[in-house]
Amino acid sequence: MITSMDRLTSSSSALNRLETFLNNLTLDAERYSESEEKGDQVTLITTHSCKGLEFPHVFLVGVEDGLLPHSHSRAEGTMEEERRLFYVAITRAMKSLVLSICKARKRYGKMVPCHPSPFLSEIPKELIEHLDEAASQPVAQEVGQSRFGSIKAAIQ
């Protein structure tokens, strides 16, 4: 089968490197065997597959009402299961835990406001450290381009 990537000749080596890089990423931590050397690495997993695992640093993104708990959970009566998944996810952190939310998301081409997950109100206030206002502002376009340029250079 010929794919669109096969048709691109001028940037085929860059595409090959990118394809190799992406093939080495995993969304399922269970693919790694216990014998593999552990080092600096990023593991992307869902809250459903993190049970039993621990990580030095955990970043849980999208801790917003409608995502966690999922919007269907109220109607389906699965709020307790969603709460359990949240608990499992936050207890995977050994050293640090970062929970992130956004003020708005683009859905179906329109910006819609987001609200924090109701589960956040169940965390004791003394355990929460809020970022200052400057840190919560979007990154300037030039800074973002520079950061992605560094990533691009690293995989070439």
Short mmCIF file of N, CA, C and O in Angstrom, two decimals, residues 8-116:
data_model
loop_
_atom_site.label_atom_id
_atom_site.label_comp_id
_atom_site.label_asym_id
_atom_site.label_seq_id
_atom_site.Cartn_x
_atom_site.Cartn_y
_atom_site.Cartn_z
N LEU A 8 5.81 11.69 -0.76
CA LEU A 8 6.60 12.89 -0.49
C LEU A 8 8.08 12.54 -0.59
O LEU A 8 8.58 11.74 0.17
N THR A 9 8.76 13.11 -1.56
CA THR A 9 10.16 12.76 -1.75
C THR A 9 11.11 13.78 -1.15
O THR A 9 12.14 13.43 -0.60
N SER A 10 10.79 15.04 -1.24
CA SER A 10 11.73 16.07 -0.79
C SER A 10 11.97 16.04 0.70
O SER A 10 13.05 16.37 1.16
N SER A 11 11.00 15.63 1.47
CA SER A 11 11.19 15.62 2.92
C SER A 11 11.08 14.21 3.48
O SER A 11 10.75 14.02 4.63
N SER A 12 11.40 13.21 2.65
CA SER A 12 11.22 11.83 3.11
C SER A 12 12.12 11.47 4.28
O SER A 12 11.70 10.74 5.17
N SER A 13 13.34 11.98 4.31
CA SER A 13 14.20 11.63 5.44
C SER A 13 13.67 12.23 6.73
O SER A 13 13.71 11.59 7.78
N ALA A 14 13.18 13.47 6.68
CA ALA A 14 12.58 14.08 7.87
C ALA A 14 11.34 13.31 8.29
O ALA A 14 11.11 13.07 9.48
N LEU A 15 10.54 12.89 7.31
CA LEU A 15 9.35 12.12 7.63
C LEU A 15 9.71 10.75 8.21
O LEU A 15 9.05 10.27 9.12
N ASN A 16 10.77 10.16 7.70
CA ASN A 16 11.21 8.86 8.24
C ASN A 16 11.65 9.00 9.69
O ASN A 16 11.33 8.17 10.52
N ARG A 17 12.40 10.08 9.98
CA ARG A 17 12.83 10.30 11.36
C ARG A 17 11.64 10.56 12.27
O ARG A 17 11.57 10.05 13.38
N LEU A 18 10.68 11.36 11.77
CA LEU A 18 9.48 11.63 12.56
C LEU A 18 8.68 10.35 12.78
O LEU A 18 8.22 10.08 13.89
N GLU A 19 8.54 9.54 11.74
CA GLU A 19 7.81 8.28 11.87
C GLU A 19 8.49 7.36 12.87
O GLU A 19 7.84 6.74 13.71
N THR A 20 9.81 7.28 12.83
CA THR A 20 10.56 6.47 13.79
C THR A 20 10.35 6.97 15.20
O THR A 20 10.09 6.20 16.13
N PHE A 21 10.43 8.30 15.36
CA PHE A 21 10.20 8.90 16.68
C PHE A 21 8.80 8.56 17.19
O PHE A 21 8.63 8.13 18.33
N LEU A 22 7.80 8.75 16.36
CA LEU A 22 6.42 8.48 16.78
C LEU A 22 6.18 7.00 17.06
O LEU A 22 5.42 6.65 17.96
N ASN A 23 6.84 6.13 16.31
CA ASN A 23 6.70 4.70 16.56
C ASN A 23 7.30 4.30 17.90
O ASN A 23 6.91 3.30 18.49
N ASN A 24 8.25 5.08 18.39
CA ASN A 24 8.87 4.78 19.67
C ASN A 24 8.08 5.32 20.85
O ASN A 24 8.36 4.98 22.00
N LEU A 25 7.11 6.18 20.60
CA LEU A 25 6.23 6.66 21.66
C LEU A 25 5.21 5.58 21.98
O LEU A 25 4.90 4.74 21.15
N THR A 26 4.68 5.63 23.16
CA THR A 26 3.65 4.66 23.51
C THR A 26 2.55 5.34 24.30
O THR A 26 2.79 6.26 25.06
N LEU A 27 1.34 4.89 24.11
CA LEU A 27 0.21 5.35 24.91
C LEU A 27 -0.18 4.29 25.93
O LEU A 27 -1.15 4.43 26.64
N ASP A 28 0.58 3.21 25.99
CA ASP A 28 0.24 2.12 26.87
C ASP A 28 1.50 1.67 27.60
O ASP A 28 2.36 1.02 27.05
N ALA A 29 1.59 1.99 28.89
CA ALA A 29 2.78 1.68 29.67
C ALA A 29 3.00 0.18 29.79
O ALA A 29 4.11 -0.26 30.06
N GLU A 30 1.98 -0.62 29.57
CA GLU A 30 2.13 -2.06 29.70
C GLU A 30 2.99 -2.66 28.60
O GLU A 30 3.43 -3.80 28.71
N ARG A 31 3.26 -1.91 27.53
CA ARG A 31 4.11 -2.42 26.46
C ARG A 31 5.56 -2.58 26.91
O ARG A 31 6.32 -3.32 26.32
N TYR A 32 5.94 -1.86 27.95
CA TYR A 32 7.30 -1.94 28.43
C TYR A 32 7.46 -3.12 29.36
O TYR A 32 6.64 -3.34 30.24
N SER A 33 8.54 -3.86 29.19
CA SER A 33 8.79 -4.98 30.09
C SER A 33 9.56 -4.49 31.31
O SER A 33 10.17 -3.44 31.29
N GLU A 34 9.51 -5.27 32.36
CA GLU A 34 10.21 -4.90 33.59
C GLU A 34 11.72 -4.85 33.39
O GLU A 34 12.42 -4.19 34.12
N SER A 35 12.23 -5.58 32.38
CA SER A 35 13.67 -5.65 32.19
C SER A 35 14.23 -4.41 31.48
O SER A 35 15.43 -4.22 31.45
N GLU A 36 13.37 -3.58 30.91
CA GLU A 36 13.87 -2.40 30.23
C GLU A 36 14.45 -1.42 31.22
O GLU A 36 13.95 -1.24 32.31
N GLU A 37 15.53 -0.79 30.81
CA GLU A 37 16.19 0.19 31.67
C GLU A 37 15.30 1.41 31.85
O GLU A 37 14.76 1.96 30.89
N LYS A 38 15.14 1.82 33.07
CA LYS A 38 14.35 3.01 33.37
C LYS A 38 15.28 4.21 33.38
O LYS A 38 16.35 4.17 33.93
N GLY A 39 14.87 5.28 32.78
CA GLY A 39 15.67 6.49 32.76
C GLY A 39 14.74 7.67 32.63
O GLY A 39 13.56 7.60 32.99
N ASP A 40 15.27 8.76 32.12
CA ASP A 40 14.42 9.90 31.87
C ASP A 40 13.52 9.57 30.69
O ASP A 40 13.99 9.31 29.58
N GLN A 41 12.24 9.51 30.96
CA GLN A 41 11.28 9.20 29.91
C GLN A 41 9.93 9.78 30.27
O GLN A 41 9.65 10.09 31.42
N VAL A 42 9.12 9.94 29.26
CA VAL A 42 7.75 10.40 29.45
C VAL A 42 6.84 9.26 29.05
O VAL A 42 7.02 8.65 27.99
N THR A 43 5.89 8.96 29.91
CA THR A 43 4.91 7.91 29.62
C THR A 43 3.54 8.56 29.53
O THR A 43 3.12 9.23 30.46
N LEU A 44 2.89 8.40 28.40
CA LEU A 44 1.55 8.94 28.22
C LEU A 44 0.56 7.80 28.40
O LEU A 44 0.61 6.81 27.66
N ILE A 45 -0.31 7.93 29.38
CA ILE A 45 -1.31 6.89 29.62
C ILE A 45 -2.63 7.55 29.98
O ILE A 45 -2.68 8.71 30.36
N THR A 46 -3.69 6.77 29.89
CA THR A 46 -5.00 7.27 30.30
C THR A 46 -5.19 6.97 31.78
O THR A 46 -4.49 6.14 32.36
N THR A 47 -6.16 7.64 32.39
CA THR A 47 -6.45 7.37 33.80
C THR A 47 -6.93 5.94 33.98
O THR A 47 -6.76 5.36 35.04
N HIS A 48 -7.49 5.35 32.94
CA HIS A 48 -7.97 3.97 33.03
C HIS A 48 -6.84 2.95 33.13
O HIS A 48 -7.03 1.87 33.67
N SER A 49 -5.67 3.29 32.61
CA SER A 49 -4.59 2.32 32.58
C SER A 49 -3.46 2.61 33.57
O SER A 49 -2.42 1.99 33.51
N CYS A 50 -3.67 3.54 34.50
CA CYS A 50 -2.58 3.90 35.41
C CYS A 50 -2.63 3.14 36.73
O CYS A 50 -1.71 3.24 37.53
N LYS A 51 -3.65 2.35 36.97
CA LYS A 51 -3.77 1.62 38.23
C LYS A 51 -2.57 0.69 38.42
O LYS A 51 -2.16 -0.02 37.52
N GLY A 52 -2.00 0.74 39.60
CA GLY A 52 -0.88 -0.13 39.92
C GLY A 52 0.47 0.44 39.55
O GLY A 52 1.49 -0.14 39.89
N LEU A 53 0.51 1.55 38.83
CA LEU A 53 1.77 2.16 38.42
C LEU A 53 2.04 3.39 39.28
O LEU A 53 1.13 3.99 39.83
N GLU A 54 3.31 3.75 39.40
CA GLU A 54 3.69 4.97 40.10
C GLU A 54 4.75 5.69 39.27
O GLU A 54 5.55 5.05 38.59
N PHE A 55 4.73 7.01 39.36
CA PHE A 55 5.66 7.83 38.60
C PHE A 55 6.17 8.95 39.49
O PHE A 55 5.43 9.44 40.35
N PRO A 56 7.42 9.37 39.31
CA PRO A 56 7.94 10.46 40.14
C PRO A 56 7.10 11.73 40.00
O PRO A 56 6.78 12.38 40.97
N HIS A 57 6.73 12.07 38.77
CA HIS A 57 5.98 13.30 38.51
C HIS A 57 4.78 12.95 37.63
O HIS A 57 4.93 12.28 36.63
N VAL A 58 3.63 13.44 38.03
CA VAL A 58 2.40 13.18 37.28
C VAL A 58 1.77 14.51 36.87
O VAL A 58 1.66 15.42 37.69
N PHE A 59 1.40 14.60 35.62
CA PHE A 59 0.69 15.75 35.09
C PHE A 59 -0.67 15.25 34.62
O PHE A 59 -0.74 14.44 33.71
N LEU A 60 -1.71 15.72 35.25
CA LEU A 60 -3.07 15.33 34.89
C LEU A 60 -3.71 16.55 34.23
O LEU A 60 -3.96 17.56 34.89
N VAL A 61 -3.93 16.46 32.93
CA VAL A 61 -4.43 17.61 32.18
C VAL A 61 -5.92 17.48 31.91
O VAL A 61 -6.46 16.38 31.85
N GLY A 62 -6.59 18.61 31.79
CA GLY A 62 -8.00 18.61 31.48
C GLY A 62 -8.88 18.24 32.66
O GLY A 62 -9.87 17.53 32.51
N VAL A 63 -8.51 18.70 33.85
CA VAL A 63 -9.29 18.39 35.06
C VAL A 63 -10.46 19.38 35.10
O VAL A 63 -10.50 20.29 35.91
N GLU A 64 -11.35 19.18 34.16
CA GLU A 64 -12.47 20.11 33.97
C GLU A 64 -13.79 19.36 33.97
O GLU A 64 -13.86 18.19 33.59
N ASP A 65 -14.81 20.05 34.43
CA ASP A 65 -16.15 19.49 34.42
C ASP A 65 -16.53 19.19 32.97
O ASP A 65 -16.37 20.02 32.09
N GLY A 66 -16.98 18.01 32.72
CA GLY A 66 -17.30 17.58 31.37
C GLY A 66 -16.24 16.64 30.80
O GLY A 66 -16.52 15.83 29.94
N LEU A 67 -15.00 16.78 31.30
CA LEU A 67 -13.92 15.85 30.93
C LEU A 67 -13.65 14.89 32.07
O LEU A 67 -13.48 13.70 31.87
N LEU A 68 -13.55 15.43 33.29
CA LEU A 68 -13.34 14.62 34.49
C LEU A 68 -14.13 15.25 35.63
O LEU A 68 -13.65 16.21 36.23
N PRO A 69 -15.30 14.83 35.91
CA PRO A 69 -15.99 13.67 35.34
C PRO A 69 -16.49 13.96 33.92
O PRO A 69 -16.77 15.10 33.56
N HIS A 70 -16.58 12.90 33.15
CA HIS A 70 -17.07 13.02 31.78
C HIS A 70 -18.52 13.48 31.81
O HIS A 70 -19.27 13.15 32.73
N SER A 71 -18.92 14.21 30.80
CA SER A 71 -20.26 14.78 30.76
C SER A 71 -21.36 13.71 30.81
O SER A 71 -22.44 13.96 31.31
N HIS A 72 -21.08 12.51 30.33
CA HIS A 72 -22.09 11.44 30.33
C HIS A 72 -22.24 10.77 31.69
O HIS A 72 -23.22 10.07 31.93
N SER A 73 -21.29 10.97 32.58
CA SER A 73 -21.29 10.22 33.84
C SER A 73 -22.47 10.57 34.74
O SER A 73 -22.96 9.71 35.47
N ARG A 74 -22.92 11.81 34.71
CA ARG A 74 -24.09 12.17 35.53
C ARG A 74 -25.33 11.43 35.05
O ARG A 74 -26.07 10.85 35.84
N ALA A 75 -25.55 11.43 33.76
CA ALA A 75 -26.74 10.78 33.18
C ALA A 75 -26.67 9.26 33.34
O ALA A 75 -27.69 8.60 33.55
N GLU A 76 -25.46 8.71 33.25
CA GLU A 76 -25.30 7.26 33.33
C GLU A 76 -25.14 6.76 34.76
O GLU A 76 -25.05 5.55 34.98
N GLY A 77 -25.04 7.68 35.72
CA GLY A 77 -24.89 7.28 37.11
C GLY A 77 -23.53 6.69 37.44
O GLY A 77 -23.41 5.83 38.31
N THR A 78 -22.49 7.16 36.76
CA THR A 78 -21.15 6.61 36.97
C THR A 78 -20.20 7.63 37.61
O THR A 78 -18.98 7.52 37.45
N MET A 79 -20.75 8.58 38.34
CA MET A 79 -19.91 9.60 38.99
C MET A 79 -18.93 8.99 39.97
O MET A 79 -17.78 9.43 40.06
N GLU A 80 -19.33 7.99 40.71
CA GLU A 80 -18.41 7.36 41.68
C GLU A 80 -17.25 6.67 40.98
O GLU A 80 -16.13 6.68 41.47
N GLU A 81 -17.50 6.07 39.83
CA GLU A 81 -16.42 5.46 39.05
C GLU A 81 -15.46 6.54 38.55
O GLU A 81 -14.24 6.36 38.59
N GLU A 82 -15.98 7.66 38.11
CA GLU A 82 -15.14 8.78 37.67
C GLU A 82 -14.32 9.32 38.84
O GLU A 82 -13.14 9.63 38.69
N ARG A 83 -14.93 9.43 40.01
CA ARG A 83 -14.22 9.89 41.21
C ARG A 83 -13.09 8.91 41.56
O ARG A 83 -11.99 9.30 41.92
N ARG A 84 -13.37 7.62 41.46
CA ARG A 84 -12.35 6.60 41.74
C ARG A 84 -11.19 6.72 40.75
O ARG A 84 -10.03 6.65 41.14
N LEU A 85 -11.49 6.93 39.47
CA LEU A 85 -10.43 7.09 38.46
C LEU A 85 -9.58 8.32 38.76
O LEU A 85 -8.36 8.29 38.62
N PHE A 86 -10.22 9.40 39.18
CA PHE A 86 -9.48 10.61 39.55
C PHE A 86 -8.56 10.32 40.73
O PHE A 86 -7.39 10.69 40.72
N TYR A 87 -9.08 9.64 41.73
CA TYR A 87 -8.28 9.29 42.91
C TYR A 87 -7.09 8.42 42.51
O TYR A 87 -5.96 8.66 42.94
N VAL A 88 -7.33 7.43 41.70
CA VAL A 88 -6.24 6.55 41.26
C VAL A 88 -5.18 7.37 40.52
O VAL A 88 -3.98 7.22 40.75
N ALA A 89 -5.63 8.28 39.63
CA ALA A 89 -4.68 9.08 38.85
C ALA A 89 -3.82 9.97 39.74
O ALA A 89 -2.60 10.03 39.56
N ILE A 90 -4.43 10.63 40.72
CA ILE A 90 -3.63 11.56 41.53
C ILE A 90 -2.74 10.83 42.52
O ILE A 90 -1.71 11.37 42.93
N THR A 91 -3.08 9.61 42.89
CA THR A 91 -2.24 8.87 43.82
C THR A 91 -1.11 8.12 43.13
O THR A 91 -0.34 7.42 43.79
N ARG A 92 -0.94 8.28 41.84
CA ARG A 92 0.18 7.68 41.12
C ARG A 92 1.45 8.50 41.29
O ARG A 92 2.54 8.04 41.00
N ALA A 93 1.32 9.75 41.75
CA ALA A 93 2.46 10.65 41.87
C ALA A 93 3.27 10.34 43.13
O ALA A 93 2.73 10.27 44.22
N MET A 94 4.58 10.16 42.96
CA MET A 94 5.46 9.89 44.09
C MET A 94 6.06 11.18 44.64
O MET A 94 6.26 11.30 45.84
N LYS A 95 6.42 12.14 43.78
CA LYS A 95 7.07 13.38 44.21
C LYS A 95 6.23 14.61 43.96
O LYS A 95 6.14 15.48 44.81
N SER A 96 5.66 14.72 42.76
CA SER A 96 4.88 15.91 42.45
C SER A 96 3.68 15.56 41.59
O SER A 96 3.69 14.59 40.83
N LEU A 97 2.66 16.38 41.72
CA LEU A 97 1.43 16.23 40.96
C LEU A 97 1.02 17.61 40.46
O LEU A 97 0.96 18.57 41.23
N VAL A 98 0.79 17.71 39.16
CA VAL A 98 0.32 18.95 38.56
C VAL A 98 -1.02 18.67 37.91
O VAL A 98 -1.14 17.77 37.08
N LEU A 99 -2.03 19.42 38.32
CA LEU A 99 -3.36 19.31 37.74
C LEU A 99 -3.58 20.57 36.91
O LEU A 99 -3.34 21.67 37.40
N SER A 100 -4.03 20.42 35.69
CA SER A 100 -4.24 21.61 34.87
C SER A 100 -5.66 21.68 34.35
O SER A 100 -6.30 20.67 34.09
N ILE A 101 -6.11 22.92 34.22
CA ILE A 101 -7.40 23.21 33.63
C ILE A 101 -7.21 24.39 32.69
O ILE A 101 -6.20 25.09 32.77
N CYS A 102 -8.14 24.59 31.80
CA CYS A 102 -8.07 25.77 30.96
C CYS A 102 -9.35 26.58 31.12
O CYS A 102 -10.36 26.07 31.60
N LYS A 103 -9.27 27.83 30.77
CA LYS A 103 -10.42 28.72 30.92
C LYS A 103 -11.42 28.52 29.79
O LYS A 103 -12.61 28.74 29.96
N ALA A 104 -10.93 28.11 28.61
CA ALA A 104 -11.80 27.90 27.46
C ALA A 104 -11.16 26.89 26.52
O ALA A 104 -9.94 26.76 26.48
N ARG A 105 -12.01 26.19 25.78
CA ARG A 105 -11.56 25.22 24.77
C ARG A 105 -12.31 25.50 23.48
O ARG A 105 -13.43 25.97 23.50
N LYS A 106 -11.69 25.12 22.40
CA LYS A 106 -12.35 25.24 21.11
C LYS A 106 -13.09 23.93 20.85
O LYS A 106 -12.50 22.86 20.83
N ARG A 107 -14.40 24.03 20.70
CA ARG A 107 -15.24 22.86 20.39
C ARG A 107 -16.07 23.20 19.18
O ARG A 107 -16.78 24.20 19.16
N TYR A 108 -15.98 22.34 18.18
CA TYR A 108 -16.73 22.54 16.95
C TYR A 108 -16.48 23.94 16.37
O TYR A 108 -17.39 24.60 15.88
N GLY A 109 -15.24 24.40 16.47
CA GLY A 109 -14.83 25.66 15.89
C GLY A 109 -15.15 26.90 16.71
O GLY A 109 -14.86 28.00 16.28
N LYS A 110 -15.76 26.73 17.88
CA LYS A 110 -16.11 27.87 18.72
C LYS A 110 -15.47 27.73 20.09
O LYS A 110 -15.38 26.64 20.63
N MET A 111 -15.06 28.86 20.65
CA MET A 111 -14.50 28.86 22.00
C MET A 111 -15.65 28.75 23.00
O MET A 111 -16.62 29.50 22.92
N VAL A 112 -15.53 27.79 23.91
CA VAL A 112 -16.53 27.61 24.96
C VAL A 112 -15.81 27.65 26.30
O VAL A 112 -14.70 27.16 26.44
N PRO A 113 -16.45 28.25 27.31
CA PRO A 113 -15.80 28.33 28.63
C PRO A 113 -15.70 26.96 29.28
O PRO A 113 -16.53 26.09 29.06
N CYS A 114 -14.66 26.79 30.08
CA CYS A 114 -14.46 25.56 30.84
C CYS A 114 -14.55 25.88 32.33
O CYS A 114 -14.21 26.99 32.75
N HIS A 115 -14.97 24.89 33.10
CA HIS A 115 -15.09 25.06 34.54
C HIS A 115 -14.31 23.94 35.22
O HIS A 115 -14.29 22.81 34.73
N PRO A 116 -13.68 24.24 36.35
CA PRO A 116 -12.90 23.21 37.05
C PRO A 116 -13.78 22.01 37.42
O PRO A 116 -14.97 22.14 37.66
#
